[in-house]
PDB file of C-alpha atoms and ligand atoms in Angstrom:
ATOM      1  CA  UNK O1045      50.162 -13.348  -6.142  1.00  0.00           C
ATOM      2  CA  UNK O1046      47.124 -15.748  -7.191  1.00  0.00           C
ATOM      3  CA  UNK O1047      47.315 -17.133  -3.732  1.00  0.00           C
ATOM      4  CA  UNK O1048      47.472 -14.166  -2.107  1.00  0.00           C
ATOM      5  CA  UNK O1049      44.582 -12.787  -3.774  1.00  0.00           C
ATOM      6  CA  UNK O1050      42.369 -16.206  -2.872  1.00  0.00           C
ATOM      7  CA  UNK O1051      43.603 -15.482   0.754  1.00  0.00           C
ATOM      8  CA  UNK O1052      42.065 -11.892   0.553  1.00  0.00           C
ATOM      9  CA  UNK O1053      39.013 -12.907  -1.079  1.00  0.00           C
ATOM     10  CA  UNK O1054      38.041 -16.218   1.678  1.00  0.00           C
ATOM     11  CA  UNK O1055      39.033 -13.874   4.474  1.00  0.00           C
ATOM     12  CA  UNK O1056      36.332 -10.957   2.845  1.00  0.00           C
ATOM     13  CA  UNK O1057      34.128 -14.097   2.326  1.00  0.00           C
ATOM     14  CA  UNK O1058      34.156 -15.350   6.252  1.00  0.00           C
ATOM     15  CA  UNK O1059      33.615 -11.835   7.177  1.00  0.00           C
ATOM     16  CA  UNK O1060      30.841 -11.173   4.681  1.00  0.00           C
ATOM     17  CA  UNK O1061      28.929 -13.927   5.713  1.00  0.00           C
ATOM     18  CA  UNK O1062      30.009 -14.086   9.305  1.00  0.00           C
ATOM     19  CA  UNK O1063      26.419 -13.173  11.415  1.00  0.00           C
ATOM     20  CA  UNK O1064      26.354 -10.059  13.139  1.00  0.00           C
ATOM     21  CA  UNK O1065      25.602 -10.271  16.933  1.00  0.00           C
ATOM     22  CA  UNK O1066      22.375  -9.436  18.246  1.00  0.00           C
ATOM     23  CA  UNK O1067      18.546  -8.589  16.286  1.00  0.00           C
ATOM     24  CA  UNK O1068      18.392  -7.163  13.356  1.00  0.00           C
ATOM     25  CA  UNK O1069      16.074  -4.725  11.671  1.00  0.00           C
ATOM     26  CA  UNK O1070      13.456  -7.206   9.981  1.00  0.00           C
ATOM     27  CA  UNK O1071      13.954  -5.419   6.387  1.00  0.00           C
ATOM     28  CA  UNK O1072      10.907  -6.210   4.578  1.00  0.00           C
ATOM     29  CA  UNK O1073       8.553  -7.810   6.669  1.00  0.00           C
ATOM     30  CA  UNK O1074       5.232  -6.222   5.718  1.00  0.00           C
ATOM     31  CA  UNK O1075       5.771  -8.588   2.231  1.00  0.00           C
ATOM     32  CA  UNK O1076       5.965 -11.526   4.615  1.00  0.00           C
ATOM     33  CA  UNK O1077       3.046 -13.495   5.429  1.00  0.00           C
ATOM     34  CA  UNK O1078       0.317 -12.278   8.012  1.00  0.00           C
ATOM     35  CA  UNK O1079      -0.393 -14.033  10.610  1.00  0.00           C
ATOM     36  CA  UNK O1080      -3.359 -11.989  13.071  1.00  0.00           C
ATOM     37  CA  UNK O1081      -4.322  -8.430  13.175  1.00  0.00           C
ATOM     38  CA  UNK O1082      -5.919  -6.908  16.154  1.00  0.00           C
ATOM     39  CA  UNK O1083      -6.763  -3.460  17.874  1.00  0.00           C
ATOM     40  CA  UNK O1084      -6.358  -2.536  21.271  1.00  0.00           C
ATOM     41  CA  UNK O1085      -8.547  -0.444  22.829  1.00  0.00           C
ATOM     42  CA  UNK O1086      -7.984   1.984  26.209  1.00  0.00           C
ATOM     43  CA  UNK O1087      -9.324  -0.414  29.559  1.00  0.00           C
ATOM     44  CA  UNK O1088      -7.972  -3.453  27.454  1.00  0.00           C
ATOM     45  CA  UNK O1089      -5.056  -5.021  29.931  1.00  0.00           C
ATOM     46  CA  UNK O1090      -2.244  -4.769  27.047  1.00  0.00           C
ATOM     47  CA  UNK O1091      -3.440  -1.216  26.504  1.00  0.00           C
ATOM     48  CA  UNK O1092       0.106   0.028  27.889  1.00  0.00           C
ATOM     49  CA  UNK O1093       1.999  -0.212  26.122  1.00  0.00           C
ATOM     50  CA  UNK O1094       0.211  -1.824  23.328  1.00  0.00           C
ATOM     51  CA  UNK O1095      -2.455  -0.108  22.916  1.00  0.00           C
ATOM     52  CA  UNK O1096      -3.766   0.536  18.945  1.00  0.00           C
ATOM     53  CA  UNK O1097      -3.876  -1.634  16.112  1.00  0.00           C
ATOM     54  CA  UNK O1098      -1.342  -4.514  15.352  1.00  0.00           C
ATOM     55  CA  UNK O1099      -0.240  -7.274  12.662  1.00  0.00           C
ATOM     56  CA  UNK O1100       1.938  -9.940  13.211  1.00  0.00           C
ATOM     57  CA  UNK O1101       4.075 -11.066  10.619  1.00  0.00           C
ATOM     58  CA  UNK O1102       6.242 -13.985  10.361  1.00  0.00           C
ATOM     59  CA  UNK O1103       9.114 -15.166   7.892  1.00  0.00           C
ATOM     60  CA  UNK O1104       8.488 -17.919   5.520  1.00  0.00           C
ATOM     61  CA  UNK O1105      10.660 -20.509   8.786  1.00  0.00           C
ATOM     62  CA  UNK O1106       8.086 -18.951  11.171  1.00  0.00           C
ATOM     63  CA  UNK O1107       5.068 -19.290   9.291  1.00  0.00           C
ATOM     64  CA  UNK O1108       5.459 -22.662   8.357  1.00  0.00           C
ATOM     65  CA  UNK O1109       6.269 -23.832  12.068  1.00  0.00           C
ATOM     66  CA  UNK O1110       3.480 -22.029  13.828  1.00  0.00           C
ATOM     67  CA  UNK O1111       1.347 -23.391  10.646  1.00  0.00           C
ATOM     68  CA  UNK O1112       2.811 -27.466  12.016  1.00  0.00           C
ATOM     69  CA  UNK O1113       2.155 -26.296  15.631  1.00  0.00           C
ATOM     70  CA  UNK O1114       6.072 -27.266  16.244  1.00  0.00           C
ATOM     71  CA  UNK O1115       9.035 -24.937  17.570  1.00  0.00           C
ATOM     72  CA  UNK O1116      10.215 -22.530  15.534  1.00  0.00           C
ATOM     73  CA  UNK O1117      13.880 -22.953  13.541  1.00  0.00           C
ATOM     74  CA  UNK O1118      16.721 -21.448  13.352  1.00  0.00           C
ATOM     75  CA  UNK O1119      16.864 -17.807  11.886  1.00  0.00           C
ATOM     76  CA  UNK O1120      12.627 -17.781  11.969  1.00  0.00           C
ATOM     77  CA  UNK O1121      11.492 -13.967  12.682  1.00  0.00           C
ATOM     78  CA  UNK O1122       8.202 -12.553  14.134  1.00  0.00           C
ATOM     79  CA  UNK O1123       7.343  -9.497  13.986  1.00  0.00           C
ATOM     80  CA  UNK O1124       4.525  -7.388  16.129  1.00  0.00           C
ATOM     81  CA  UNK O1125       3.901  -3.552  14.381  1.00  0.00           C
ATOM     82  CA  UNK O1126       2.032  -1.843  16.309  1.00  0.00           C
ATOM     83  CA  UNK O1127      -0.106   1.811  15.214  1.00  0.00           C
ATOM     84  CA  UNK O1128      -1.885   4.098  16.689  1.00  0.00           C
ATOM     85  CA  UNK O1129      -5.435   3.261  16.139  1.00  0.00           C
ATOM     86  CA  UNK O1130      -7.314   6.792  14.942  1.00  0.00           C
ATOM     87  CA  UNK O1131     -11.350   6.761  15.694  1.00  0.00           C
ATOM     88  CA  UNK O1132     -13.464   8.162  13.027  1.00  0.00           C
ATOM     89  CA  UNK O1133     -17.124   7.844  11.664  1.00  0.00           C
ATOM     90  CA  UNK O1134     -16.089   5.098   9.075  1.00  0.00           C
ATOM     91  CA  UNK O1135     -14.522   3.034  11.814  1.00  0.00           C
ATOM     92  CA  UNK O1136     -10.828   3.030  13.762  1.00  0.00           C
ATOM     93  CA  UNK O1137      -7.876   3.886  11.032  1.00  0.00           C
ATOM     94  CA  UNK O1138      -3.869   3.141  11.444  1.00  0.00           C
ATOM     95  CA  UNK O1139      -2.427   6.643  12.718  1.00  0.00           C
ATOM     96  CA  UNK O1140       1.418   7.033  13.533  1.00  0.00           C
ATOM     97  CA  UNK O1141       3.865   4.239  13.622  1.00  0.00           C
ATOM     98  CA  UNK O1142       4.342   3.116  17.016  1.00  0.00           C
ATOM     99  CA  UNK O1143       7.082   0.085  16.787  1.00  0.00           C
ATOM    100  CA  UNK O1144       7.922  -2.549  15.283  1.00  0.00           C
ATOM    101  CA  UNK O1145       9.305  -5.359  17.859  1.00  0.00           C
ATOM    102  CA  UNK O1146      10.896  -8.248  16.645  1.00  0.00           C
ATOM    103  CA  UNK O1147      11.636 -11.963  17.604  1.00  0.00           C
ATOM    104  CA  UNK O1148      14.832 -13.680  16.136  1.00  0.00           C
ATOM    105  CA  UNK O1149      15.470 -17.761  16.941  1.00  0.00           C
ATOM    106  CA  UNK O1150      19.185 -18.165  17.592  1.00  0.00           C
ATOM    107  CA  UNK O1151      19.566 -20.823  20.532  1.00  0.00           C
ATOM    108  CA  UNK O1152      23.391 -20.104  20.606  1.00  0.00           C
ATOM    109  CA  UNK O1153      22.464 -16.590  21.030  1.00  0.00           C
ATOM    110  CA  UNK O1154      19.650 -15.763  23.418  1.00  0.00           C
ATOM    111  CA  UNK O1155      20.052 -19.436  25.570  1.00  0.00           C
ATOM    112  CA  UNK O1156      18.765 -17.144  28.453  1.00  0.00           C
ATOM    113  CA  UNK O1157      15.359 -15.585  26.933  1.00  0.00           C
ATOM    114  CA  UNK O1158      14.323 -19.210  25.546  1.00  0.00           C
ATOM    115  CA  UNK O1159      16.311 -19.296  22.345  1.00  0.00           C
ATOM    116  CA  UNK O1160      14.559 -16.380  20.864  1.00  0.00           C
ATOM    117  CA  UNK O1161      16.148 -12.822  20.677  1.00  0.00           C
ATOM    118  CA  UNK O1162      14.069  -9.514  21.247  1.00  0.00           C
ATOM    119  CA  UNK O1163      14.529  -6.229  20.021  1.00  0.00           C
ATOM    120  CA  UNK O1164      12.425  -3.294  18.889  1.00  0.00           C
ATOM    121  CA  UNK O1165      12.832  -0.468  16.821  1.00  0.00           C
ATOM    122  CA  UNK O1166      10.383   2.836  17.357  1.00  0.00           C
ATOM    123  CA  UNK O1167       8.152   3.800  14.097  1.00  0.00           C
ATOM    124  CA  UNK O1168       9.921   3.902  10.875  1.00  0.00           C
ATOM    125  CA  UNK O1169      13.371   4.284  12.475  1.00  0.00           C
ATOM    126  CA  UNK O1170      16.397   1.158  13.040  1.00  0.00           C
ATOM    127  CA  UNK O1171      16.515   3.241  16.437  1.00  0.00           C
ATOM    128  CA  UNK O1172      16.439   0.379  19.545  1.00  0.00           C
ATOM    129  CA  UNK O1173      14.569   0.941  22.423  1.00  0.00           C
ATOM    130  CA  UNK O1174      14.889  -2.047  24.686  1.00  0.00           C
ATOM    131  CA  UNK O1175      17.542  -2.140  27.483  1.00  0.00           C
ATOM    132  CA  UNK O1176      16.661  -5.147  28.901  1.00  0.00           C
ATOM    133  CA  UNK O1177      14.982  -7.954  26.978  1.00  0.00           C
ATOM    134  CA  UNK O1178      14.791 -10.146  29.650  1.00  0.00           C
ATOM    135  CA  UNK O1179      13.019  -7.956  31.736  1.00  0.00           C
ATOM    136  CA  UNK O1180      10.868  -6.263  29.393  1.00  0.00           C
ATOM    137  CA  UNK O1181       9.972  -8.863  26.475  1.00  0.00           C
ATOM    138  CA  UNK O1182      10.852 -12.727  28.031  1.00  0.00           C
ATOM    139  CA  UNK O1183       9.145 -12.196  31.375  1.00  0.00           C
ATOM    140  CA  UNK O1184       5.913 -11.899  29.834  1.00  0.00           C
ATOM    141  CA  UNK O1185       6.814 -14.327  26.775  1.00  0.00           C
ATOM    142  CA  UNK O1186       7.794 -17.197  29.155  1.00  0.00           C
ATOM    143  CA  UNK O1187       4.131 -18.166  29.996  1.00  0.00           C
ATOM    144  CA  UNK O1188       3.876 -19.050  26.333  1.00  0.00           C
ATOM    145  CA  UNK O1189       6.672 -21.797  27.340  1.00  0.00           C
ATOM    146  CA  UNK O1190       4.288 -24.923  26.016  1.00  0.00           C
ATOM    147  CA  UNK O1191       4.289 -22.932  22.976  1.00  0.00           C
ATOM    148  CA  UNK O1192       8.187 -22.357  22.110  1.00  0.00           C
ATOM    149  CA  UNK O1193       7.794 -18.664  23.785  1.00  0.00           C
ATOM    150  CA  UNK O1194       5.387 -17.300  20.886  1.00  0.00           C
ATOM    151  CA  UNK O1195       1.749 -16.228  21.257  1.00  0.00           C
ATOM    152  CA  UNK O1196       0.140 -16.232  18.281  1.00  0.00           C
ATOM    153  CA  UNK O1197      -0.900 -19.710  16.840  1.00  0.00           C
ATOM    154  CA  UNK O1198      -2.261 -20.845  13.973  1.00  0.00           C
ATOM    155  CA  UNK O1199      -5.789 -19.466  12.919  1.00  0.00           C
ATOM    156  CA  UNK O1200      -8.805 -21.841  11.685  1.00  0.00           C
TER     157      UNK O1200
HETATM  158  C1  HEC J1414       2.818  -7.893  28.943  1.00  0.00           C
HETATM  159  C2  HEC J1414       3.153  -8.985  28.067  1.00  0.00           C
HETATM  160  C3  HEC J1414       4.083  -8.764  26.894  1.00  0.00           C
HETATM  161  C4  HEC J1414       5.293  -8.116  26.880  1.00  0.00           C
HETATM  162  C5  HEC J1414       5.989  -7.399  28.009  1.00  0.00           C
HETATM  163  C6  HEC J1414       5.808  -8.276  25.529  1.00  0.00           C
HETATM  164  N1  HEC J1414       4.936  -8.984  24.759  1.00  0.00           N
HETATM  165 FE1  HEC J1414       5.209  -9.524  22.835  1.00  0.00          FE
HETATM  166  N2  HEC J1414       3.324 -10.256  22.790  1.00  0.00           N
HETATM  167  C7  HEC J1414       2.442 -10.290  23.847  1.00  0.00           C
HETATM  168  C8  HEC J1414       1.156 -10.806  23.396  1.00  0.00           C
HETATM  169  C9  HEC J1414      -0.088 -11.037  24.262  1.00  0.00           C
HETATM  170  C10 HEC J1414       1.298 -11.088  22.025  1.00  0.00           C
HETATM  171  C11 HEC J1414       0.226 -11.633  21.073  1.00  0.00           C
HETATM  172  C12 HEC J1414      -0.644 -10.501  20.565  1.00  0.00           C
HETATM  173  C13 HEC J1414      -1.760 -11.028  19.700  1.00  0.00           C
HETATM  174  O1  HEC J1414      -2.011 -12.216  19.682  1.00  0.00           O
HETATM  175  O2  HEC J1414      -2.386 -10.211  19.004  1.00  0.00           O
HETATM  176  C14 HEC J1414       2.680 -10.752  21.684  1.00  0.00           C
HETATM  177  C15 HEC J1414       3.237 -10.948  20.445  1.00  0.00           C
HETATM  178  C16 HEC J1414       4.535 -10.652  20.105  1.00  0.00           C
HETATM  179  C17 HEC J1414       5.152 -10.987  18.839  1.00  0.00           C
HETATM  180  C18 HEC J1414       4.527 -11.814  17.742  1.00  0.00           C
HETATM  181  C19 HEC J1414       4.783 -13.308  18.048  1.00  0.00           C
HETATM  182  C20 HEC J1414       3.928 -13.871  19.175  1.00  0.00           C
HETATM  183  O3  HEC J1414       4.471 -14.189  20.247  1.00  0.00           O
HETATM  184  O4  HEC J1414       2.706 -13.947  18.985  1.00  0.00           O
HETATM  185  C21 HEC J1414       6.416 -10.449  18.873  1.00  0.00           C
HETATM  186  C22 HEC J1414       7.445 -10.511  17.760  1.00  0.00           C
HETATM  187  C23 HEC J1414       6.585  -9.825  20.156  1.00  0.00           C
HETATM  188  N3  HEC J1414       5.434  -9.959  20.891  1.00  0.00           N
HETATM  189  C24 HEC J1414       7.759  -9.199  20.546  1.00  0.00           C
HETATM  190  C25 HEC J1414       7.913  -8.610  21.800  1.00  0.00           C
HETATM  191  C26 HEC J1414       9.088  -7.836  22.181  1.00  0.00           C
HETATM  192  C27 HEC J1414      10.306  -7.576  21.313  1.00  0.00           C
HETATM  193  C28 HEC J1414       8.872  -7.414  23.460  1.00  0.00           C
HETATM  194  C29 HEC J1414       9.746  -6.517  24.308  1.00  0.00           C
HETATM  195  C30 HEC J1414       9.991  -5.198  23.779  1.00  0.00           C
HETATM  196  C31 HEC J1414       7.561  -7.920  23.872  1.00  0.00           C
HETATM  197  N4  HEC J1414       7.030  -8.656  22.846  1.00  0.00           N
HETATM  198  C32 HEC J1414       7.016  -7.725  25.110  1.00  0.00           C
HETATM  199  C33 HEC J1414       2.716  -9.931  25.125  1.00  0.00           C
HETATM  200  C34 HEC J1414       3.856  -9.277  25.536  1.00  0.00           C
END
């Protein structure tokens, strides 16, 4: 009985911590470190689609490597959240939630986008919206190649 009981609880164990495939929602990431904030404004070239105001945000693994200049490790996240940027008198204000798109380093994983994995979820939702990361997140990552895929770098 003991043994079968230690069978049942390593086999829940493996599956608990087994990883599951794919990007996951970044729960949390507006307590992680910021990294660069910018707006977008209409007749800017990244105004479609990214038109308003952004942050990126990076896990503790991220911030550190983009903070050593080196490639990021294993399991670091980035994360661009993008809002609609609302003009008024006292200056341009976050409006609605736009996305939050997300960059997950699993080498084993995503060998074909560079190692990193790309997702994004729209507003406040876990609702996906890419079909094709290749196509619609690594094409325009790759010229950041020197750089381990990533844009941002570290600010003075
Ligand atoms: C047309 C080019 C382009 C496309 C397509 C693109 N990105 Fe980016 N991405 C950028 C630029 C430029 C930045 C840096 C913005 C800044 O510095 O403020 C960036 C930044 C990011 C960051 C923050 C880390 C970094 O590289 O600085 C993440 C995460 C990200 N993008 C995810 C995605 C995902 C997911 C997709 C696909 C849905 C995507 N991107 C598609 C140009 C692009």
């Amino acid at each position: 009985m003991r043994i079968l009981l230690c069978l049942l609880a390593l086999a829940g164990f493996l599956n608990c911590t087994k990883k599951e495939p794919g990007v996951p929602y970044p729960e949390g990431y507006k307590k992680w470190s910021l990294l660069k904030s910018a707006l977008i404004t209409k007749g800017e070239p990244l105004f479609e689609p990214f038109g308003g105001i952004h942050h990126i945000y990076g896990n503790s693994d991220a911030v550190a490597a983009i903070e050593a200049g080196k490639p990021a490790p294993e399991g670091a996240v980035l994360v661009f959240d993008l809002y609609e940027a609302v003009s008024s008198d006292s200056g341009d204000a976050e409006g609605a939630h736009k996305f939050v798109a997300v960059m997950i380093k699993d080498t084993e994983q995503f060998k074909s986008t560079g190692g990193w994995g790309y997702d994004a979820f729209k507003g406040d939702t876990r609702e996906r919206f890419v079909k094709n990361a290749a196509t619609e997140c690594f094409a325009c990552h790759q010229s950041q190649e020197r750089n381990d895929f990533v844009f941002t770098t570290a600010q003075k």
